[in-house]
Amino acid sequence: MEQTELVKPETLDELIKTLHQIFQSDRINVEEVQNLMESYESKPHEWRKYAKFDQYRYTRNLVDEGNDKFNLMILCWGEGHGSSIHDHTNSHCFMKLLQGHLKETLFQWPDGKSQGDMVTKSQRVLQENKVAYINDSIGLHRVENVSHTECAVSLHLYSPPFETCQTFDQRTGHKNTVKMTFWSKHGERTPFETTVSQENN
Amino acid sequence: MDVSNCVLDFSRLSLNTLSLDGVSEDRRRDTKQFYLNYNRLSTLPASISLFYNLEFLDISNNGLTAICDDITRLTKLKTLLAKNNRLDEFSLPKDFGSLPLEVLNFSGNRFEEIPLQCTKLRRLQSLSIGGNRLKSIPTEIEDLTSLEMLYLGGNLISAIPPEVANLPYLSYLVLCDNRIQSVPPFSVTIAQILSLVHLQELSLRGNPLVVRFVKEMTYNPPSLLELAGRTVKSRNIPYSPCELPSNLVLYLDLASKCPNPKCAGVYFDSCVRHIKFVDFCGKYRLPLMHYLCSPECRSPCSSNPQSDAESEDENSVPADRLQRVLLG
């Protein structure tokens, strides 16, 4: 298994190029991807065109389709915006803070028998430029911008790409499959046909 | 006219005063958007009024303790962003309410009350006073008849006045991280708020609520009149003004059809608001405009939260009839 020597990407485009190289291989070295993404220092002018906010909920803005090996997207979180508790459909998920802060709460998978509130495992606030990693074997999470005054922007990489995931009711553990949608692709707003059960994940 | 003349960016310049010597007369006339955020202004200087065509002003992230009276001379100002300053309810000019503002953001300041001047902004569509020290919402909030978005998260609010339910266009109400408890008037107020036709999102997370408040909402059994009316309509018994008094004809004509596709029933005044909790984007979805003719009736959204057919059923309810309520 080859490991690409870590050269710090100076720009977002360089990061994307290096990601394409790494993901040519079928095996992913989680630490390598995490270090690479963390070493890119966020420069707002490089990603500003993808950072489209919605007043009422967070948005997913596709940046790169990764040769179908991964999807790279930018999520924009207004004040108080948060996600549901969700899984990652057997994929790797990397999340880097480009601006602001996000709170990540980890949950245990609900087991078939238990009713009542889902169990929290841990909670942390991610700082700018840091990268968090999760997959289904680690657990489920909820991500929120808890600031009432600042928005947050995060860069997400999912491999392999996925279009649906499960969302969970914190108070009962019941799950729901939802289709995920993009607010924009490659910097262009992409309105879709209205569906009710959609999650901007 | 060069479009870039419309935007003046003085952000992040460590300014402690505003000197307009370098700004030509033309520029003062043409500027529509002025960015003064991330500086060190402690007051908004009167010279701001020289930009008489200004529509958008961002003075966030300064050390502002007051906003000058002259701001009211900006008769075209639609957006004012003043987040993260040191403003309180004494910082605003008396005639602040005369501005034609549509968007106002005072998040991250020191307001303990929403100043009355703010409630006079008739054209205001979006009001954000998150992360302040508000203890209450004034009843005059109902005067903001254009309001669509109200963000009051992160304050010390202990009760919601029923007047909030009088805002006809309110779509998005955020009251997360406050001190709201579900004492008896609360569920009535929430029921009224949730009846707002346009309301789509309501956030109440981080409040010391008793979460199951909606179970208090009672079902009033139908009256004899209603039962008779239901029978007439559901069995298609013909009726006409020569047979019945006009008030009864009118009553029968007002029957509403039960949205359950499998139920041909109707209801008049007595109906059940179907409530279902689904965690969605961190918010619980509440199809509250979803009335059923009886508690036994099954909604198009399955009333059984354990049903796996949930997500399919939800697709049959139009998106504009669903509301999202975020609870603690």
XYZ file of C-alpha atoms in Angstrom, chain B residues 13-324:
312
model
C -9.018 48.342 8.826
C -8.676 48.907 12.600
C -10.571 52.166 12.221
C -11.496 54.030 15.365
C -13.066 56.893 13.543
C -14.638 57.326 10.167
C -12.863 59.804 7.970
C -14.587 60.390 4.688
C -12.025 62.786 3.256
C -10.961 60.280 0.679
C -14.498 59.511 -0.429
C -15.701 61.635 -3.333
C -19.146 63.205 -3.584
C -19.991 60.772 -6.354
C -18.984 57.822 -4.244
C -21.072 59.048 -1.349
C -24.052 59.282 -3.650
C -23.504 55.946 -5.358
C -22.651 53.708 -2.437
C -25.459 51.304 -1.641
C -23.554 48.802 0.485
C -21.083 49.873 3.147
C -18.977 47.388 5.111
C -17.553 48.774 8.343
C -17.363 45.471 10.210
C -14.325 44.365 12.193
C -13.058 47.804 13.178
C -12.739 49.675 16.470
C -15.566 52.154 16.307
C -17.174 52.931 19.642
C -19.911 55.064 18.151
C -21.423 55.255 14.712
C -20.381 58.682 13.508
C -22.869 61.195 12.129
C -20.984 61.293 8.841
C -22.673 58.001 7.940
C -25.656 60.080 6.847
C -23.594 61.458 3.973
C -24.225 58.162 2.195
C -27.770 59.140 1.541
C -28.560 56.285 -0.864
C -27.277 53.587 1.450
C -29.315 50.367 1.511
C -27.003 47.978 3.349
C -24.783 48.804 6.339
C -22.636 46.321 8.247
C -21.171 47.666 11.492
C -20.734 44.273 13.165
C -17.758 43.433 15.308
C -16.835 46.884 16.530
C -17.081 48.223 20.085
C -20.213 50.257 19.462
C -22.061 51.467 22.525
C -24.392 53.770 20.642
C -25.857 54.407 17.229
C -26.087 58.071 16.283
C -29.382 59.871 15.648
C -28.202 60.699 12.146
C -28.723 57.131 11.046
C -32.386 57.969 10.670
C -31.420 60.192 7.750
C -30.579 57.053 5.746
C -34.053 56.916 4.296
C -33.266 53.995 2.006
C -31.613 51.728 4.529
C -32.985 48.186 4.240
C -30.372 46.092 6.010
C -28.519 46.921 9.218
C -26.097 44.376 10.664
C -24.662 45.321 14.056
C -23.659 41.947 15.575
C -21.070 41.657 18.298
C -20.994 45.168 19.694
C -21.863 46.628 23.107
C -25.295 47.944 22.306
C -28.215 47.911 24.664
C -31.764 49.216 24.628
C -30.519 52.762 25.397
C -28.198 52.840 22.411
C -30.740 53.534 19.706
C -32.053 56.891 18.545
C -35.640 57.763 19.452
C -36.766 57.703 15.813
C -34.995 54.468 14.906
C -38.399 52.997 14.119
C -38.786 55.287 11.126
C -36.121 53.472 9.102
C -37.451 51.303 6.245
C -35.466 48.309 7.526
C -36.219 44.815 6.269
C -33.331 43.020 7.950
C -31.969 43.906 11.396
C -29.329 41.947 13.276
C -28.321 42.862 16.836
C -27.005 39.417 17.846
C -24.144 39.345 20.315
C -24.882 42.617 22.118
C -26.155 43.537 25.591
C -29.848 44.090 25.079
C -31.949 43.242 28.121
C -35.129 44.269 26.355
C -36.200 44.617 22.768
C -36.407 48.411 22.487
C -39.808 49.777 21.540
C -38.334 51.615 18.588
C -37.591 48.225 17.019
C -41.227 47.196 17.227
C -42.158 50.152 15.013
C -40.254 48.846 11.998
C -43.273 48.041 9.854
C -41.289 46.626 6.966
C -39.067 44.425 9.051
C -38.916 40.862 7.697
C -35.990 39.473 9.638
C -35.025 40.300 13.239
C -32.079 38.658 15.007
C -31.250 39.458 18.617
C -29.560 36.159 19.494
C -26.973 35.922 22.219
C -28.097 38.941 24.245
C -29.663 39.245 27.721
C -33.316 39.487 26.810
C -35.597 38.492 29.660
C -38.833 38.783 27.760
C -40.467 39.550 24.441
C -42.619 42.709 24.438
C -46.271 42.386 23.504
C -45.626 45.096 20.889
C -43.858 42.383 18.874
C -47.186 41.909 17.122
C -46.723 45.316 15.473
C -44.003 43.841 13.268
C -46.612 42.769 10.777
C -44.103 41.931 8.023
C -41.927 39.723 10.187
C -40.975 36.351 8.706
C -37.867 35.448 10.675
C -37.373 35.970 14.419
C -34.144 34.711 15.979
C -34.000 35.073 19.756
C -31.813 32.086 20.655
C -29.358 32.356 23.513
C -31.166 34.791 25.813
C -32.881 34.629 29.204
C -36.463 34.561 27.978
C -38.770 32.775 30.374
C -42.117 33.094 28.598
C -43.521 33.604 25.138
C -46.271 36.216 24.921
C -49.338 35.087 22.951
C -48.865 38.151 20.722
C -46.170 36.198 18.861
C -49.027 34.186 17.399
C -50.380 37.362 15.808
C -47.497 37.670 13.361
C -49.199 36.568 10.168
C -46.098 35.871 8.067
C -43.845 34.355 10.683
C -42.036 31.394 9.097
C -39.055 30.806 11.308
C -39.027 31.277 15.069
C -35.932 30.444 17.090
C -36.156 30.453 20.857
C -33.469 27.868 21.613
C -31.227 28.194 24.670
C -33.529 30.378 26.744
C -35.318 29.841 30.074
C -38.744 28.878 28.784
C -40.715 26.523 30.965
C -43.939 24.840 30.059
C -46.166 26.388 32.694
C -49.899 26.298 31.869
C -50.241 29.250 29.512
C -47.325 27.868 27.504
C -49.100 25.078 25.670
C -51.924 27.402 24.707
C -49.467 29.907 23.300
C -47.588 27.205 21.444
C -50.822 25.884 19.987
C -51.625 29.375 18.772
C -48.157 29.861 17.346
C -48.275 26.511 15.612
C -51.513 27.558 13.974
C -49.724 30.245 12.028
C -50.229 29.263 8.443
C -46.747 30.165 7.270
C -44.776 28.852 10.198
C -42.342 26.193 9.089
C -39.679 26.088 11.733
C -39.901 26.543 15.474
C -36.886 25.907 17.649
C -37.298 25.432 21.388
C -34.199 23.390 22.161
C -32.207 24.060 25.289
C -35.156 25.262 27.334
C -36.265 23.634 30.597
C -39.472 22.382 28.972
C -41.460 19.431 29.929
C -41.176 17.934 26.500
C -44.431 16.113 26.323
C -46.482 19.285 26.463
C -48.325 18.436 23.312
C -49.964 15.534 25.006
C -51.901 18.109 26.971
C -53.687 19.142 23.825
C -57.080 17.662 24.309
C -59.544 16.294 21.899
C -63.003 17.762 22.390
C -65.612 15.214 21.361
C -67.968 16.382 18.624
C -71.296 17.992 19.456
C -74.624 16.464 18.435
C -74.864 19.042 15.683
C -71.513 17.994 14.360
C -72.290 14.314 14.495
C -75.494 14.915 12.556
C -73.622 17.066 10.072
C -71.002 14.392 9.558
C -73.631 11.806 8.859
C -75.403 14.015 6.339
C -72.192 14.725 4.452
C -70.582 11.319 4.566
C -73.740 9.578 3.399
C -74.378 12.186 0.762
C -77.838 12.895 2.054
C -79.138 15.687 -0.152
C -80.236 18.901 1.478
C -81.443 22.247 0.248
C -82.321 25.715 1.580
C -86.050 24.938 1.289
C -85.697 22.045 3.712
C -83.292 23.468 6.242
C -82.784 26.806 7.982
C -80.071 28.831 6.257
C -77.717 28.605 9.213
C -77.697 24.816 8.945
C -77.160 24.914 5.203
C -74.193 27.181 5.794
C -72.886 24.877 8.482
C -73.109 21.811 6.244
C -71.370 23.641 3.421
C -68.400 24.355 5.668
C -67.518 20.717 6.205
C -63.809 19.968 5.800
C -62.657 16.712 4.363
C -60.496 14.483 6.486
C -57.048 14.278 4.891
C -56.798 10.584 5.561
C -57.043 9.168 2.042
C -58.680 6.047 3.353
C -61.363 7.981 5.206
C -64.204 9.633 3.406
C -65.162 11.458 6.578
C -65.544 15.152 7.190
C -65.246 17.320 10.247
C -66.529 20.715 11.280
C -65.089 22.167 14.449
C -64.168 19.056 16.267
C -61.013 17.542 14.982
C -57.793 16.079 16.127
C -54.557 17.742 15.355
C -52.311 14.949 14.411
C -48.911 15.273 15.903
C -45.971 13.185 14.979
C -42.428 13.585 16.165
C -39.669 12.808 13.764
C -36.156 14.019 14.314
C -35.227 15.868 11.165
C -32.187 18.116 10.789
C -32.197 18.257 14.587
C -35.795 19.390 14.511
C -39.009 17.547 15.130
C -41.479 17.770 12.335
C -45.006 18.563 13.330
C -47.725 18.117 10.710
C -49.956 20.277 12.785
C -52.115 21.563 10.005
C -53.095 18.004 9.667
C -56.533 17.594 11.121
C -58.224 14.240 11.386
C -61.877 13.675 11.916
C -61.321 11.461 14.954
C -58.524 10.029 17.070
C -59.170 6.631 15.553
C -58.583 7.930 12.078
C -55.213 7.173 10.588
C -53.357 10.057 9.083
C -51.573 9.941 5.787
C -48.561 10.359 8.077
C -48.737 7.211 10.118
C -49.631 7.994 13.702
C -47.570 5.005 14.783
C -44.005 6.238 15.168
C -42.683 2.737 14.874
C -44.030 2.272 11.421
C -41.351 1.781 8.820
C -43.692 3.101 6.199
C -43.287 6.566 7.748
C -41.046 8.051 5.156
C -43.228 6.942 2.276
C -46.362 8.236 3.918
C -44.819 11.611 4.564
C -44.331 12.152 0.874
C -48.064 12.309 0.424
C -48.393 15.345 2.668
C -47.576 18.554 0.837
C -44.408 20.173 2.143
C -46.163 23.379 2.982
C -48.420 21.584 5.424
C -45.541 20.261 7.477
C -44.020 22.236 10.254
C -40.776 21.579 12.014
